[in-house]
CSV table of C-alpha atoms in Angstrom, one decimal:
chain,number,residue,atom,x,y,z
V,1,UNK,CA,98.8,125.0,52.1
V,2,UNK,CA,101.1,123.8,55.0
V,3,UNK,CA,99.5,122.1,57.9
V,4,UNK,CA,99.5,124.2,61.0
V,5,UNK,CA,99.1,121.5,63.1
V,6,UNK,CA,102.1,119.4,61.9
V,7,UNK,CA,104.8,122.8,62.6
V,8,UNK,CA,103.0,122.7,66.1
V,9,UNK,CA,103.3,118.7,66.9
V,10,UNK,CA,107.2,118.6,65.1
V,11,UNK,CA,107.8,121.9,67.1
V,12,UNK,CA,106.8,120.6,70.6
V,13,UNK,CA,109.2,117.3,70.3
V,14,UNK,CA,111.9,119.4,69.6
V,15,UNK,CA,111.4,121.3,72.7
V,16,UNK,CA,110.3,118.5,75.0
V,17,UNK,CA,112.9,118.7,78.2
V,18,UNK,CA,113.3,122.1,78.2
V,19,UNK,CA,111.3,125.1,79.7
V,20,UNK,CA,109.8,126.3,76.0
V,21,UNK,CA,106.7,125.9,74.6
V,22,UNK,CA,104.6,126.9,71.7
V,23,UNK,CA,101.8,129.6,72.2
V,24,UNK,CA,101.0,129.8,68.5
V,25,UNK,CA,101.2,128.9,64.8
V,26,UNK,CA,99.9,130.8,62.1
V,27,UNK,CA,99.9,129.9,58.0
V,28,UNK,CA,99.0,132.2,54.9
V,29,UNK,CA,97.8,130.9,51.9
V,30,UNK,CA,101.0,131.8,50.6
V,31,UNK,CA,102.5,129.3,53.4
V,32,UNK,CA,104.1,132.0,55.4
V,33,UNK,CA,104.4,130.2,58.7
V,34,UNK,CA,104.8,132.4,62.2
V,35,UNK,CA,105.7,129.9,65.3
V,36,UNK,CA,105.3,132.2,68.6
V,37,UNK,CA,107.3,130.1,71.1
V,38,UNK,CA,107.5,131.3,75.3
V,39,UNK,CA,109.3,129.9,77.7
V,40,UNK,CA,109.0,129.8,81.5
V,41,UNK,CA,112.5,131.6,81.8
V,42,UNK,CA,113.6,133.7,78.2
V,43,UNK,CA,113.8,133.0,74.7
V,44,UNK,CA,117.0,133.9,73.5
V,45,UNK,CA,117.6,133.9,69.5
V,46,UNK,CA,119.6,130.8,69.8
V,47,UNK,CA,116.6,128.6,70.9
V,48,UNK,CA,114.5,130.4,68.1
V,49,UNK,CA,117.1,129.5,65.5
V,50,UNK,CA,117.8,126.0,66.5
V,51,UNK,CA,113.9,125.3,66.4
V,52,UNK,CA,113.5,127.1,62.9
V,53,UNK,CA,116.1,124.5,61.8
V,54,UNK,CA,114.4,121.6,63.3
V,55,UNK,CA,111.4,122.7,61.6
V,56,UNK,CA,112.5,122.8,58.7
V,57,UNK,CA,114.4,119.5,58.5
V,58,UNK,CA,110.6,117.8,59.2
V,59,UNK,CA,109.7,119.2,56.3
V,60,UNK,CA,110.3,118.7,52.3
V,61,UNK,CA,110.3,122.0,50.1
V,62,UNK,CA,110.4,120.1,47.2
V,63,UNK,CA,106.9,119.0,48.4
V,64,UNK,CA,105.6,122.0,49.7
V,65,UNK,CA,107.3,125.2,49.5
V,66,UNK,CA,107.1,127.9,52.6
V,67,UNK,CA,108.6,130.3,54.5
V,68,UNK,CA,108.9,129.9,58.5
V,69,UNK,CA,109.3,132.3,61.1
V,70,UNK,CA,110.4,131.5,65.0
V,71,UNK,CA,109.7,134.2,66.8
V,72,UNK,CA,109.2,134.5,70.8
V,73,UNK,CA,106.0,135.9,72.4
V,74,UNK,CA,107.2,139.2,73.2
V,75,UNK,CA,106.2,141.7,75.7
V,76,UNK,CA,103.6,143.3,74.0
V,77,UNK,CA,101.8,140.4,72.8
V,78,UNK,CA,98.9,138.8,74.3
V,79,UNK,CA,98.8,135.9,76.9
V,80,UNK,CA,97.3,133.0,75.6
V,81,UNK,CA,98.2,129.8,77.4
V,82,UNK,CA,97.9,129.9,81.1
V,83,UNK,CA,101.8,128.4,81.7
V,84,UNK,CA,102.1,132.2,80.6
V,85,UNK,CA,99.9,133.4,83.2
V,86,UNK,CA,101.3,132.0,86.0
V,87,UNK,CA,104.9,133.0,84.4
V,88,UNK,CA,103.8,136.5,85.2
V,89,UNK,CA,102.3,136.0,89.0
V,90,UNK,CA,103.4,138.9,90.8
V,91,UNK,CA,103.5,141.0,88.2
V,92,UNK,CA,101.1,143.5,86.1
V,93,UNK,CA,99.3,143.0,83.7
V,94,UNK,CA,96.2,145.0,81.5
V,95,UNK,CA,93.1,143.1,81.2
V,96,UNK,CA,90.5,144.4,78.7
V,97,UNK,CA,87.4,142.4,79.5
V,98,UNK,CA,84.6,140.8,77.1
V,99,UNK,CA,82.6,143.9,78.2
V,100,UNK,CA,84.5,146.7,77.7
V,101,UNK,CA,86.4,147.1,80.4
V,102,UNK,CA,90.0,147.8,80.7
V,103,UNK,CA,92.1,147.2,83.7
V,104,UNK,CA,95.9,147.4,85.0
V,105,UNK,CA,96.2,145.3,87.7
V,106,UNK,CA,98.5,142.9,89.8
V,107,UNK,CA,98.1,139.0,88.7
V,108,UNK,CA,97.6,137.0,92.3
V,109,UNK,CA,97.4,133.4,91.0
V,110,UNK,CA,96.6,131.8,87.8
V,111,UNK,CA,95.6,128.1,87.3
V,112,UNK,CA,93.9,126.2,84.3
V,113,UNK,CA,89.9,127.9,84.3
V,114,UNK,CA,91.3,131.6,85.1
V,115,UNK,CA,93.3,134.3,87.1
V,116,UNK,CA,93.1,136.4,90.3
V,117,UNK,CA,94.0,140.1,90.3
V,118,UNK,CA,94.3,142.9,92.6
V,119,UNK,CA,93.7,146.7,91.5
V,120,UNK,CA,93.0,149.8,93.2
V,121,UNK,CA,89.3,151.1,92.9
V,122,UNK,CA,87.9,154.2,93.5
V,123,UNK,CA,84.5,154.0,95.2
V,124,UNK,CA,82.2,156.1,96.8
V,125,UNK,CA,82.5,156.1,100.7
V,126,UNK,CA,79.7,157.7,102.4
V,127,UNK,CA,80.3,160.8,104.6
V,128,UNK,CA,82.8,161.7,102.0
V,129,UNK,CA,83.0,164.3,99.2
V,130,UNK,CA,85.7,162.5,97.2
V,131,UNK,CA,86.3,159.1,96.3
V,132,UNK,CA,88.1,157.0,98.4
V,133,UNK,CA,91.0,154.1,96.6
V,134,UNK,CA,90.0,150.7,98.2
V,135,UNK,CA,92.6,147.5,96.9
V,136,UNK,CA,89.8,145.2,95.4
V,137,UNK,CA,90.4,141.8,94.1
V,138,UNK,CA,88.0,139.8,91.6
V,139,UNK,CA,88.7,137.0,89.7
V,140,UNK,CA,87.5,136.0,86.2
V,141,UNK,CA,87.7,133.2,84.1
V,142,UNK,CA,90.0,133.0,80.8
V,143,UNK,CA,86.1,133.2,78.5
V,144,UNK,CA,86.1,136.8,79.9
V,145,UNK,CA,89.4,137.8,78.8
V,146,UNK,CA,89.0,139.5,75.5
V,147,UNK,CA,92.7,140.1,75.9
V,148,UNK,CA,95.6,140.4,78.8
V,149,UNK,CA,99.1,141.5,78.5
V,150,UNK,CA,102.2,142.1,80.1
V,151,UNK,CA,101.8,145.9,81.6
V,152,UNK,CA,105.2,147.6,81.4
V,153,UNK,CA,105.3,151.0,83.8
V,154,UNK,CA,108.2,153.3,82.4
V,155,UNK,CA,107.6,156.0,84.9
């Protein structure tokens, strides 16, 4: 089975100097290779192609036979590497927590142990009958991130 580890390592000297980097590599037994690549601006499917060929010179497929696939981390896919979070400050995102809990909010800041987020709350205000919105802002750590993504509003 192909090495991970080496697609990752030739992958990132390709791409040293520019604003791309490598979220992710997965390999099948059957040496299927998926290289998820972001960047801090876009990905276009030049970039992808251009790595995919400088992948694949690295390697010998007389040696080892496989397939590889450059792709970019798109949209929908999860954040993973916080260079993407701060990509996205100022912008939403959905957080579902280690606990259950699933929120759309705005990402505030982002730095190496986690990220800050605002979000509208409904809360009980006394003297009330209904609940009142109040902007809340926590913070958590990337350990209590089951997952966070890009949240796209098409209304």
């Amino acid at each position: 089975m192909i090495d991970c580890n080496k697609i990752i390592s030739t992958a990132e000297k390709h791409l040293e100097g520019t604003d791309m980097f490598v979220v992710g590599c997965t390999c099948t037994p059957s040496n299927d290779v998926e290289l998820l690549i972001d960047s801090d601006t876009s990905v276009d499917i030049d970039a992808c192609a251009a790595l995919s060929r400088a992948v694949e010179e690295a390697f010998d497929r007389d040696e080892e036979d496989f397939s590889l696939t450059v792709a970019s981390a798109g949209i929908g896919s999860d954040l993973k590497l916080p260079r993407q979070y701060r990509k996205l400050v100022g912008s939403s995102i959905e957080l579902l927590l280690r606990d259950g809990v699933k929120i759309t909010a705005h990402l505030e800041a982002a730095d190496e142990q986690g990220i800050t987020v605002s979000y509208d709350q409904k809360v009980v205000v006394e003297g009330r009958k209904r609940r009142q919105s109040v902007r809340t802002e926590s913070r958590y750590d990337y350990s209590e991130l089951k997952y966070a993504r890009e949240f796209l509003d098409f209304k």
